[in-house]
Amino acid sequence: MRDMTGKPAVARGEAAFGHRLPDDMLGCDLCPRFCELKPGEKGWCQTRYSKNGRLWAANYNWLSLLQFSPIENVPLAEHANGGAVLQLGSFGCNYVSPGGERERFGAQPGLGRSIKPIDIMNICGNLVQHGCVGAAYTYAEPLLWYEFVMQCCMLLKQGDMQNILATAGFVNPRPLQELLPYLDAVRFDLFAFDPTYYRQEMRVGFDAVLKSLKILVESPVHVEVATPIIFGFNDDPQMIGTVAAYLGKTYSPEIPYHLIAPKRTLSAEQQEKIMSCADAAGRFLHRVYLS
Ligand code: SF4
């Protein structure tokens, strides 16, 4: 909910970017689904729910993933080279994972534990001696963990540490803009340059994704774009060439671009396909990485 000055409230557990509607309904403005919730209902992403006339974040202090790893694993190839980050995430996703079981990726609470933002700050601080430069919010869709991520980002910035975000960008402009001053780098997932693909496979609007990308690329935040390859869905070199052409012509051929292969052994045919996709991207972008 917002306070009287219009600022998002980030009180523990209460969701930011909610507003009241008639008949005891609550509206959520965090992402372009603009869910309208009856008392007791959850939003599409399963992370926000209406209770006692207020909107709450069910994932506020819930940690599903905690992993200390090189920054290359995010992946980021041109930021804080040689550094390491504490990767973390919770549950919650507002799009359908293409090629998966048609389930909302990471939408439901799974295994995990409760944690506070100050704990994240302390863990990062203890890991500085091992090369930790900060936290990377990477699992499921971290922008749906907004309140917790915002509080961690503020704490880490105060401690002169970095905040890195991995997002698919299906979020409204205002929440993203309010997070920007605390971000150092972003991996932005662009699965395709195709509104139909986004609508049919991921069930999200493409315009909102492009708007988020524009906000980030035009900000001082370091941005690397990534296409996670999903065989049978977006592994067509022509399709990847279209993504790269858009990035190169709209922004710059120097924008770092990753093709992320599935983390399993690939067949010779799949490896060849990835190389063809890299060739297609390389026609428009100078810095293409296979991750
Ligand atoms: S963040 Fe969740 S509850 Fe809010 S509009 Fe998006 S899907 Fe709905």
Coordinates of N, CA and C and ligand atoms in Angstrom, one line a residue, residues 28-35 37 43-45 47-48 94 144, ligand 1:
C28 N -3.6 -4.5 -7.1 CA -2.2 -4.6 -7.0 C -1.6 -3.9 -8.3
D29 N -0.7 -3.0 -8.1 CA -0.1 -2.3 -9.2 C 1.4 -2.6 -9.4
L30 N 1.8 -3.7 -8.8 CA 3.2 -4.1 -9.0 C 3.5 -4.5 -10.4
C31 N 2.7 -5.3 -11.0 CA 3.0 -5.7 -12.4 C 1.7 -5.5 -13.3
P32 N 1.9 -5.6 -14.6 CA 0.8 -5.2 -15.5 C -0.4 -6.2 -15.5
R33 N -0.4 -7.2 -14.6 CA -1.6 -8.0 -14.5 C -2.7 -7.2 -13.8
F34 N -2.3 -6.2 -12.9 CA -3.2 -5.4 -12.2 C -4.3 -6.2 -11.5
C35 N -3.9 -7.2 -10.7 CA -4.9 -8.1 -10.1 C -5.8 -7.3 -9.2
L37 N -8.2 -8.1 -6.0 CA -8.4 -9.2 -5.1 C -9.6 -9.0 -4.1
G43 N -3.2 -13.1 -5.5 CA -3.0 -12.6 -6.9 C -2.5 -13.8 -7.8
W44 N -2.4 -13.5 -9.1 CA -2.0 -14.5 -10.1 C -0.7 -15.1 -9.7
C45 N 0.2 -14.3 -9.2 CA 1.6 -14.7 -8.9 C 1.7 -15.5 -7.6
T47 N 2.0 -14.4 -4.7 CA 2.8 -13.8 -3.7 C 2.1 -12.7 -2.9
R48 N 1.0 -12.2 -3.4 CA 0.3 -11.1 -2.8 C -1.1 -11.6 -2.4
N94 N 5.3 -14.3 -12.3 CA 4.1 -13.7 -13.0 C 4.0 -14.0 -14.4
L144 N 9.0 -9.8 -7.8 CA 7.8 -10.2 -7.0 C 8.1 -10.4 -5.6
Ligands
SF4_1 S1 2.4 -8.7 -8.7 FE1 1.0 -10.6 -8.5 S2 -0.8 -9.8 -7.5 FE2 0.3 -8.0 -8.2 S3 -0.6 -7.6 -10.3 FE3 1.2 -8.9 -10.6 S4 0.4 -11.0 -10.6 FE4 -1.2 -9.7 -9.7

